[in-house]
Coordinates of C-alpha atoms and ligand atoms in Angstrom, one line a residue:
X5 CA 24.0 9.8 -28.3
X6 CA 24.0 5.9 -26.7
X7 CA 21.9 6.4 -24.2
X8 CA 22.5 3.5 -22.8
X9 CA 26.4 4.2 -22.5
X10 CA 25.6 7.1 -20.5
X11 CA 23.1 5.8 -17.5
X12 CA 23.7 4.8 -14.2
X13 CA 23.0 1.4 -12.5
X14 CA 19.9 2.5 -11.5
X15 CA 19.0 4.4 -14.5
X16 CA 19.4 1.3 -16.5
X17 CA 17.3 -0.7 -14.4
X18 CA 14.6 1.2 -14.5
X19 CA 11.4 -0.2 -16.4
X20 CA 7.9 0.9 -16.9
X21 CA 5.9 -1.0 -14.2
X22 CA 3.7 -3.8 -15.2
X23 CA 1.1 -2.3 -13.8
X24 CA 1.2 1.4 -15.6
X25 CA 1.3 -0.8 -18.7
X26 CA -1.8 -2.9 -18.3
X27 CA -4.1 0.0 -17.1
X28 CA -3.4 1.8 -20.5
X29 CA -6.3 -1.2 -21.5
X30 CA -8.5 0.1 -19.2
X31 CA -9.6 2.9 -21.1
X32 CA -11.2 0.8 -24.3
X33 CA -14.6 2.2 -24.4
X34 CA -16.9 -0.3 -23.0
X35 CA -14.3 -1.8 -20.7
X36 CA -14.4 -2.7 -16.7
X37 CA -11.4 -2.4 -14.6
X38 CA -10.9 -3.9 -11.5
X39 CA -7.3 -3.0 -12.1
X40 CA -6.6 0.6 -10.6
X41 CA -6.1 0.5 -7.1
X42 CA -6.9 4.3 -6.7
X43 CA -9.4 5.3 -4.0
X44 CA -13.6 6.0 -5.7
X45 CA -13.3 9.9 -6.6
X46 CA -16.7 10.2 -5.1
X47 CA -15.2 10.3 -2.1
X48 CA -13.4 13.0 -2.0
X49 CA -14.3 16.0 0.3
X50 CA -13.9 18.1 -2.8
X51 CA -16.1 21.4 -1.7
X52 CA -14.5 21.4 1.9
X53 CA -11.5 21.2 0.2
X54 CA -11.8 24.2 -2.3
X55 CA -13.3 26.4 0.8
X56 CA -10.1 25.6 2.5
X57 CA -7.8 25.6 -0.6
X58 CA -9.0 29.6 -1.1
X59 CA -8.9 30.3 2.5
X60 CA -5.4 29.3 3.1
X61 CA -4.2 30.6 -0.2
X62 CA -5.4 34.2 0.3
X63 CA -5.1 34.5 4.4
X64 CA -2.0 32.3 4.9
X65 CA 0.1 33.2 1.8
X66 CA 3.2 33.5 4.0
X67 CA 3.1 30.3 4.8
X68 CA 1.0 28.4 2.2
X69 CA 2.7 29.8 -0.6
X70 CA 6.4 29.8 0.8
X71 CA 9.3 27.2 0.9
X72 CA 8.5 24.9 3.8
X73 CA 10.8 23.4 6.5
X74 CA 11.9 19.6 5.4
X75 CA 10.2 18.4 8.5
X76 CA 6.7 20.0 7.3
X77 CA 3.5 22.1 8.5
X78 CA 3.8 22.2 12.3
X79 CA 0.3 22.7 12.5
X80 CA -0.2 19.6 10.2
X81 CA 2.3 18.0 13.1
X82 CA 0.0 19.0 15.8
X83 CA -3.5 17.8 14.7
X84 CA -1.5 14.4 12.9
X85 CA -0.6 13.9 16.8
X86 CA -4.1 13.9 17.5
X87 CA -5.3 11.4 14.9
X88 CA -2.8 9.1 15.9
X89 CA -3.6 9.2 19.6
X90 CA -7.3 8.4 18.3
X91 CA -6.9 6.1 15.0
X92 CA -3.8 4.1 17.0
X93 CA -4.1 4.8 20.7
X94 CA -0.9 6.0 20.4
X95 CA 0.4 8.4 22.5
X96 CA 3.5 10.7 23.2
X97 CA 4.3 11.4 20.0
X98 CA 6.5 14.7 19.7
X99 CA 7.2 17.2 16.6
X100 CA 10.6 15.1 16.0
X101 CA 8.8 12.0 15.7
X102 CA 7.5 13.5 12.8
X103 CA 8.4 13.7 9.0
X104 CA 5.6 15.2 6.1
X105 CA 6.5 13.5 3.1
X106 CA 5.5 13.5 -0.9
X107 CA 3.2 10.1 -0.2
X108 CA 4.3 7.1 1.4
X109 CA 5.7 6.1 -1.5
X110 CA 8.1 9.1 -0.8
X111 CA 8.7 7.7 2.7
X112 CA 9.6 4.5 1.5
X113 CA 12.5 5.3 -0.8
X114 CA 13.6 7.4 2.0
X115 CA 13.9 4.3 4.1
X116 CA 15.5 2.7 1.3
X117 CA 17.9 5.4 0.8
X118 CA 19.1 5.5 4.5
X119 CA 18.8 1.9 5.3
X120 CA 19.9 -0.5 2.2
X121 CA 23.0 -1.2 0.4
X122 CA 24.2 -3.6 -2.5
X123 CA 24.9 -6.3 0.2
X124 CA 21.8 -5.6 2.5
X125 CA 18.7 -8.2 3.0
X126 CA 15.2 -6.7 2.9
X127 CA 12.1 -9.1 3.5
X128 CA 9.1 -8.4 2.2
X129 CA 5.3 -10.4 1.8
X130 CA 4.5 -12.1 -0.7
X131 CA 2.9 -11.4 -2.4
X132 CA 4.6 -7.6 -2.1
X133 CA 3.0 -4.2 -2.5
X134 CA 5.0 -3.2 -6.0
X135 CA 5.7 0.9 -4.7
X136 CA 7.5 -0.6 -1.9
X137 CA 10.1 -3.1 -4.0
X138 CA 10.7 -0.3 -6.2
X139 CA 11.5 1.7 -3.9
X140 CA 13.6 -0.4 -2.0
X141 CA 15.2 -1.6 -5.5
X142 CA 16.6 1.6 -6.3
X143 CA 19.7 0.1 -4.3
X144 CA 20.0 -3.4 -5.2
X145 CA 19.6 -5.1 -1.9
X146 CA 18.6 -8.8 -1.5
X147 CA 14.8 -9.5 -1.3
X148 CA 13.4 -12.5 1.1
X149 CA 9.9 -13.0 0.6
X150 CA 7.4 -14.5 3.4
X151 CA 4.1 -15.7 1.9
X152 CA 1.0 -14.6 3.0
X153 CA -1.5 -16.9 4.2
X154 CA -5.3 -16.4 5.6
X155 CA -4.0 -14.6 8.9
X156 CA -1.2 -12.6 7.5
X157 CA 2.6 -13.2 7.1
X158 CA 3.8 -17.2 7.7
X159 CA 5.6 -16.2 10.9
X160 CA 6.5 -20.1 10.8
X161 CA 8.6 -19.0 7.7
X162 CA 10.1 -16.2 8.7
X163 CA 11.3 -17.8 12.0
X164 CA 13.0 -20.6 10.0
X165 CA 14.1 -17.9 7.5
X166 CA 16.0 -15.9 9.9
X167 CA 17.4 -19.0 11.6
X168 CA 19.1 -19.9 8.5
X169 CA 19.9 -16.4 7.9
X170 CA 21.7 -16.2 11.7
X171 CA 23.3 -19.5 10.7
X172 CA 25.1 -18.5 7.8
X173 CA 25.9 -15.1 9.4
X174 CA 23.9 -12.7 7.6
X175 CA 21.0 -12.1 9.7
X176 CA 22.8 -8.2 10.3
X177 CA 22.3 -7.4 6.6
X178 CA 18.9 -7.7 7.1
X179 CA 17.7 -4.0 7.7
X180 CA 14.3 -4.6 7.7
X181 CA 11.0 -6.6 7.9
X182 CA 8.3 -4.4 5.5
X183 CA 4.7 -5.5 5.9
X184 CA 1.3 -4.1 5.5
X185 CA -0.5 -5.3 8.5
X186 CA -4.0 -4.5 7.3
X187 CA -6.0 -5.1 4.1
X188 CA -2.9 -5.9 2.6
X189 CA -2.0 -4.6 -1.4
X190 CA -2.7 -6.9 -3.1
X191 CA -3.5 -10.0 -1.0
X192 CA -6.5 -8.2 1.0
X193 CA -5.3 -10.3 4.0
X194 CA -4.7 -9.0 8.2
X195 CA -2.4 -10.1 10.1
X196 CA -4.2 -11.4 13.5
X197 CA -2.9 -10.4 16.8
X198 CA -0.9 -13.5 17.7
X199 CA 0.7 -13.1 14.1
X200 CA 1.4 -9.4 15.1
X201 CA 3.1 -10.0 18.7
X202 CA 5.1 -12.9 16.7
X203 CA 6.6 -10.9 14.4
X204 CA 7.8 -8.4 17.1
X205 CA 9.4 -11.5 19.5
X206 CA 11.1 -12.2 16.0
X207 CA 12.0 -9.0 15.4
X208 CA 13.5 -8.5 18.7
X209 CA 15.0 -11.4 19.5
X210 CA 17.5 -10.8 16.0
X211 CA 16.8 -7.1 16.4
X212 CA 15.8 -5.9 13.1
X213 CA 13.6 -2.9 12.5
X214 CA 9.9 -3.4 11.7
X215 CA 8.5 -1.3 8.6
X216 CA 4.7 -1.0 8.7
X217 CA 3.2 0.4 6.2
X218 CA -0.9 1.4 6.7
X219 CA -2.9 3.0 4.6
X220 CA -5.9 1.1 5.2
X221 CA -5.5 0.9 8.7
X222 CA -8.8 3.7 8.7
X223 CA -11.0 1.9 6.1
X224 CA -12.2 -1.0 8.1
X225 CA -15.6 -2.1 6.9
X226 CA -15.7 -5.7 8.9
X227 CA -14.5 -6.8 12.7
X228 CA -12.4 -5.0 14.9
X229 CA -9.4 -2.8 14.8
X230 CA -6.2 -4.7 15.7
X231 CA -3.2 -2.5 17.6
X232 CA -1.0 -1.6 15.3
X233 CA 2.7 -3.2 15.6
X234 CA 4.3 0.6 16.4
X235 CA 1.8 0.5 19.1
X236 CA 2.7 -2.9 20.5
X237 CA 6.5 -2.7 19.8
X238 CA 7.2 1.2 20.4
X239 CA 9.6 3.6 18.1
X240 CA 12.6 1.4 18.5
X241 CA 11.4 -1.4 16.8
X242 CA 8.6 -0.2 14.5
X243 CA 8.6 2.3 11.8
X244 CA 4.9 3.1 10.9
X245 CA 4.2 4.6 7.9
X246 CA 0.7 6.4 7.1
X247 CA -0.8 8.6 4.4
X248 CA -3.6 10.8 3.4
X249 CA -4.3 8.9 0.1
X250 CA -6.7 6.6 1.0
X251 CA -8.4 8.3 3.5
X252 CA -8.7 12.1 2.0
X253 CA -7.0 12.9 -1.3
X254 CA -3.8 11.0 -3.1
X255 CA -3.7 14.5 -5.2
X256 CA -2.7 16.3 -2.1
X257 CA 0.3 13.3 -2.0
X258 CA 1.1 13.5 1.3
X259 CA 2.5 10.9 3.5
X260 CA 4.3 10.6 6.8
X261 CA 6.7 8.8 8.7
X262 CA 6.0 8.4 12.3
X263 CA 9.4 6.8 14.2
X264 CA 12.5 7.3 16.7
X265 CA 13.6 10.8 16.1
X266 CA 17.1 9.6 15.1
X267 CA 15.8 7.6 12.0
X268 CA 13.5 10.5 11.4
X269 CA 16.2 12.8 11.5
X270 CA 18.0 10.6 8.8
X271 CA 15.1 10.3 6.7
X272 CA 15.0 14.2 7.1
X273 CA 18.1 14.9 5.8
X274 CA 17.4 12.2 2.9
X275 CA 14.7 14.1 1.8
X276 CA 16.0 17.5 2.0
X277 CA 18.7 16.5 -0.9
X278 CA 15.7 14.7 -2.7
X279 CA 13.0 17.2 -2.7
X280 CA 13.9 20.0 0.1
X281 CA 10.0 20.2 1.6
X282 CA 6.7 19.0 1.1
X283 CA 4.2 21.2 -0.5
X284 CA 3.3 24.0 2.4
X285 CA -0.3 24.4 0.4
X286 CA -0.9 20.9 0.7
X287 CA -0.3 20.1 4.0
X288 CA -2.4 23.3 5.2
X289 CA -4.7 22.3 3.7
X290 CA -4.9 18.9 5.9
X291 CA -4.0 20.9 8.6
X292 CA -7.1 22.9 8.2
X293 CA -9.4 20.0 7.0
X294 CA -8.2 17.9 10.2
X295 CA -8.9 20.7 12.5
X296 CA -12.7 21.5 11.1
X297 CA -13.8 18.0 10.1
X298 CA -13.8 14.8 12.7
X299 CA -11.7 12.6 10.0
X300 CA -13.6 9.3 11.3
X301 CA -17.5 11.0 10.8
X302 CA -16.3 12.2 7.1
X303 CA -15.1 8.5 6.5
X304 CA -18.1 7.0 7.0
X305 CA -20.2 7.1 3.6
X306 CA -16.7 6.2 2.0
X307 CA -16.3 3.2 3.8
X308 CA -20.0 2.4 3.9
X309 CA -19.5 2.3 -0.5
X310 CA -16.7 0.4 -0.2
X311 CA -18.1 -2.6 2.0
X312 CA -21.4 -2.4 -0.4
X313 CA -18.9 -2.8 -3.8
X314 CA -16.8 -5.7 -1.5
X315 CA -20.0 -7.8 -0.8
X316 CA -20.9 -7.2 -4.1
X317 CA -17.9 -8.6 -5.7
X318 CA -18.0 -11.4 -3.3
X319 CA -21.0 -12.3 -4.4
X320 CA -20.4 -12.4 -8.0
X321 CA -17.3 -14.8 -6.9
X322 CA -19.4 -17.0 -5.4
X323 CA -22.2 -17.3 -7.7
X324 CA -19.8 -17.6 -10.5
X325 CA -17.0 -19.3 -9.6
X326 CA -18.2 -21.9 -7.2
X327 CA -18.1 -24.3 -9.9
X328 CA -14.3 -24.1 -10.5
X329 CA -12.4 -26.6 -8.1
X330 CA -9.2 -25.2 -6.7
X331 CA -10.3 -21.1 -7.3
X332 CA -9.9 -19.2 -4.1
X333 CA -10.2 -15.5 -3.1
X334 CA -9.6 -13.5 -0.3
X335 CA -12.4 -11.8 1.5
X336 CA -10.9 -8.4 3.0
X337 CA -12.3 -6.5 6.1
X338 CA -11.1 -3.3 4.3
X339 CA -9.2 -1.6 1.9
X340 CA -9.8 -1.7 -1.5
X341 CA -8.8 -5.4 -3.1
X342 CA -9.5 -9.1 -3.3
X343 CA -6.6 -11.4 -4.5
X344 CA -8.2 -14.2 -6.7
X345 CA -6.2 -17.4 -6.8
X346 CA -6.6 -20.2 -9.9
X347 CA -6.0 -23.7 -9.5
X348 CA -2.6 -25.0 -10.7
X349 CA -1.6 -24.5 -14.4
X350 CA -3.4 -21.0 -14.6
X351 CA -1.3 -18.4 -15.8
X352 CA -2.9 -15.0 -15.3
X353 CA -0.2 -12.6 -16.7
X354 CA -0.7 -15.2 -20.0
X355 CA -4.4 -15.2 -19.7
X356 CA -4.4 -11.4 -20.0
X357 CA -4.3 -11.9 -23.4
X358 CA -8.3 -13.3 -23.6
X359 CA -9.4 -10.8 -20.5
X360 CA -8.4 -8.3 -23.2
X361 CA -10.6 -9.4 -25.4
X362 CA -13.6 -9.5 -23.3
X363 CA -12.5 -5.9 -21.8
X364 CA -12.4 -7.0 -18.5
X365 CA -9.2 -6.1 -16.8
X366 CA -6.7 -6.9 -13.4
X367 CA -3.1 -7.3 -12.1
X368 CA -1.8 -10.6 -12.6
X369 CA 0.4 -11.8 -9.5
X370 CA 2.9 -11.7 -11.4
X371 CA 3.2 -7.8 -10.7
X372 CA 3.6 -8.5 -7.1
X373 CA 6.5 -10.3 -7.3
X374 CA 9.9 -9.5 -6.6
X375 CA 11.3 -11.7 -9.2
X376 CA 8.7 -11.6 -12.3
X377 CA 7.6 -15.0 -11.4
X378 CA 4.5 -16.5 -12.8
X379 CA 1.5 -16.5 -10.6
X380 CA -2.3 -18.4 -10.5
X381 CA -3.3 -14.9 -8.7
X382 CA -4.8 -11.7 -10.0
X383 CA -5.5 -8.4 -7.9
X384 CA -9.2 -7.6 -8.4
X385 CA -10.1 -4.3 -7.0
X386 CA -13.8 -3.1 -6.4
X387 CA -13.1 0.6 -5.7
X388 CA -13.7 2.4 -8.8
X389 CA -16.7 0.5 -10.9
X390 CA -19.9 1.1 -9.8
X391 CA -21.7 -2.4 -8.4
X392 CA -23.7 -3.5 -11.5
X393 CA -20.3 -3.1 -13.9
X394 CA -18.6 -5.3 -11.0
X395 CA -21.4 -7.8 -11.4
X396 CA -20.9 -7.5 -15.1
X397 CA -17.0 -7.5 -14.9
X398 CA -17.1 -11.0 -13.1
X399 CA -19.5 -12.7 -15.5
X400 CA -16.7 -11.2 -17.6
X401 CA -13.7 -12.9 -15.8
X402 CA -15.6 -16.2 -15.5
X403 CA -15.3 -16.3 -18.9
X404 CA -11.6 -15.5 -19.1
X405 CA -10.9 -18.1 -17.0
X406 CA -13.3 -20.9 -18.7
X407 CA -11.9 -19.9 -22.1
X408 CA -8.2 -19.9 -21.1
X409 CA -8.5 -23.1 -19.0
X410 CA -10.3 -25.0 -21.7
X411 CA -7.2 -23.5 -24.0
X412 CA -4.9 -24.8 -21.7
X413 CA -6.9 -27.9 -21.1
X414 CA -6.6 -27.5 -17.0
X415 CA -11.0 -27.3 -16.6
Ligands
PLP8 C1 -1.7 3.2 -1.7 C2 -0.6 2.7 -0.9 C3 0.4 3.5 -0.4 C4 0.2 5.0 -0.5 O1 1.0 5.6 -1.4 P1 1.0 7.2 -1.5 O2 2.4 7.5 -2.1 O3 0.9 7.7 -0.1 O4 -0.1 7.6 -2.3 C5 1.4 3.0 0.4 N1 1.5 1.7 0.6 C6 0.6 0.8 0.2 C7 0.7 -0.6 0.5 C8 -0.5 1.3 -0.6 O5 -1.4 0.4 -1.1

C-alpha cells in the first residue's frame, strides 16, 4: 500500500520533531546534555507519591479506577482553586472555569482545535515554544512571530504588526496572541510589567484573546513575582494555561485550562471527542498530594537546585566565553533554560555536527522557529546534569564554537 496516497493533510505533514531527533545523541556514553528540557528526577516527591498512589487505588477504586467526567477530579477542581488564589492571587474561580487536561500540551491543541482554521492568524514569540506551534499547526493557520527581547515580547512590534494587519483587514483572523510570560522556553526571558499591561491595551483595543501559557510561573529562583496577564486582564481576555509538569510530576501529564466558562465549555467538548477524560488515578492523586503537602514548602529544595545549576552555568559562560565578541546569553530568574546567542555567521543547527563530536549537546534555534529558519541561538538547559558535568559541558561548547568559527573563519 502507498502510504502516502492514503493520509490526510495533516497526516502528511507530520514530521519527527527536531528536537526528539537530536536527543537520540544524548545517550553516547560519556556525553553531557544540556538538551532535554525535562524537569531533574530528583525532584520528584516519589515516596509521597507511592503512599498516595496505594491509598487512592485501594480506598477510592470507585473513583480512581473508573471513567472520569471530561471536565475532571472535582476534588482536583477544588484544591486547584486554592493554588491559584495563592500562586496568582486569583480569585473567584468556579468548577466551570475549570478543565483537567492530558498536559498543557493537551490544552493547547484544544485551543487550536476550537479556535484556528486554514485562513486564521496566530502570533506567537520568537523565538516559539515548539509544543505550542505544533499544536497550533495541526490546522494550518498563519504564524506572526514577535521577537523576544531582554524584557519580553517587542510590544513595539506587535503594535505595528497589528496595525498593518487592521489595515489590510485581517486583524479578525487573528485568534490569538500565545506567550509564555515567564522564564520563557527557550529564550529564558520575563516579560516586565509595563510589557504585560501593553500587551493587554493591545489586546483590547483589537480585541483578540490572550493565551498564556505558565509552567514556570512557580519556579522562580531570582526577583519578584509579576501578576500574571489572567490576573490583570480577567477571563475575557486571557486564557491561562498551567500544568503539574514542572512543578510535581510530567508522568502524572496533567494540565489545565483556567478560562471563561464558554471557551472552557468548547475546549470540553473538544476533548471529549479526543480523549473522553483525563486519567481519574492521576488527578487524585494531585488531589490528594495538594491537600496534604503545602505545594510552595515542597518546592523549595527543587528550586533551591535549580538556581545553584543556573549560577553555575552562568558562570561557566562567563569565564569561557567572555572572550568571544558578539556571544550573548540570557540570564533567567527561573525555569529551566538559557538561550545562548553567537555572533553573526554562526550556524548552530550546522555546528551540531562538531558538538557531536565532542559529545556535548543542545537545541539549535533553529527548532524554535516556525519556519525552519537558521539561527545564531542554541537552547542550553541546566536541569538535568549535575554542576561539575555543566562546568565540563561548557568547556565543551567553547570548543564547538572556536572550532566551527575558525572552520567558518567568523573568530
Ligand atoms: C514544559 C512546557 C509545557 C508543559 O507541557 P505538559 O504537556 O504539561 O507536560 C507547556 N508549555 C511550555 C512552554 C513548556 O515549556
Amino acid at each position: 500500500m502507498d502510504l502516502e496516497s492514503k493520509l490526510s493533510e495533516i497526516g502528511k505533514n507530520l514530521r519527527s520533531s527536531l528536537i526528539r531527533e537530536l536527543l537520540k545523541y544524548a545517550s553516547v556514553p560519556g556525553s553531557i546534555s544540556f538538551g532535554g528540557g525535562v524537569p531533574d528526577p530528583e525532584t520528584f516527591p516519589r515516596h509521597e507519591l507511592a503512599e498516595i498512589a496505594k491509598e487512592v487505588i485501594e480506598k477510592d477504586y470507585k473513583y480512581t479506577l473508573q471513567y472520569n467526567t471530561t471536565e475532571g477530579d472535582d476534588e482536583l477542581a477544588k484544591q486547584m482553586v486554592k493554588l491559584l488564589e495563592k500562586a496568582y492571587g486569583i480569585t473567584g474561580i468556579e468548577r466551570e472555569n475549570l478543565l483537567f487536561t492530558t498536559g498543557s500540551q493537551q490544552a493547547l491543541d484544544l485551543i487550536a482545535r476550537i479556535f484556528l482554521d486554514k485562513d486564521s492568524i496566530c502570533i506567537a514569540e520568537f523565538p516559539v515554544y515548539l509544543g505550542a506551534a505544533s499544536a497550533f499547526r495541526i490546522n494550518f493557520p498563519k504564524f506572526e512571530t514577535i521577537p523576544l527581547q531582554d524584557d519580553g515580547m517587542d510590544v513595539d512590534y506587535l503594535e505595528k504588526k497589528l496595525k498593518e494587519l487592521d489595515e489590510k483587514g485581517l486583524v479578525n483572523q487573528v485568534k490569538f496572541i500565545y506567550t509564555v510570560p515567564n522564564f520563557h522556553n527557550p529564550a529564558g526571558v520575563t516579560m516586565s510589567l509595563e510589557k504585560r499591561k501593553r500587551l493587554i491595551e493591545l489586546a483590547e483595543k483589537y480585541d483578540i484573546l490572550i493565551l498564556e501559557d505558565d509552567p514556570y510561573g512557580m519556579l522562580r529562583f531570582e526577583g519578584e513575582n509579576l501578576p500574571s496577564l489572567y490576573k490583570l486582564a480577567g477571563p475575557d481576555r486571557v486564557v491561562l494555561l498551567n500544568t503539574f509538569s514542572k512543578i510535581l510530576t510530567p508522568g502524572l501529564r496533567l494540565g489545565i485550562i483556567i478560562g471563561r466558562a464558554d471557551i472552557v465549555r468548547k475546549a470540553t467538548l473538544a476533548k471529549q471527542a479526543a480523549d473522553l477524560c483525563s486519567p481519574s488515578l492521576n488527578q487524585r492523586i494531585a488531589a490528594r498530594y495538594l491537600e496534604r503537602y503545602d505545594l510552595f514548602e515542597q518546592l523549595k529544595p527543587g528550586i533551591e537546585l535549580y538556581r545553584k545549576k543556573k549560577n553555575t552555568m552562568i558562570k561557566a559562560l562567563e569565564e569561557n566565553f567572555s572572550d568571544i565578541p558578539g556571544a550573548k546569553w540570557v540570564n533567567p530568574q527561573g525555569g529551566l533554560f538559557v538561550w545562548m546567542t553567537l555572533p553573526e555567521g554562526f550556524d548552530t543547527m550546522d555546528m551540531f555536527e562538531i558538538a557531536k563530536e565532542k559529545k556535548i549537546y543542545y537545541i539549535p534555534g533553529q527548532a524554535f522557529t516556525v519556519d525552519d529558519s537558521v539561527s545564531t541561538s542554541m537552547r542550553l538547559s541546566f536541569c538535568l546534569p549535575p554542576e561539575e558535568k555543566i562546568i565540563e559541558g561548557v568547556k565543551r561548547l567553547k570548543e564547538v564554537v572556536v572550532e566551527y568559527g575558525k572552520k567558518k573563519g567568523l573568530i
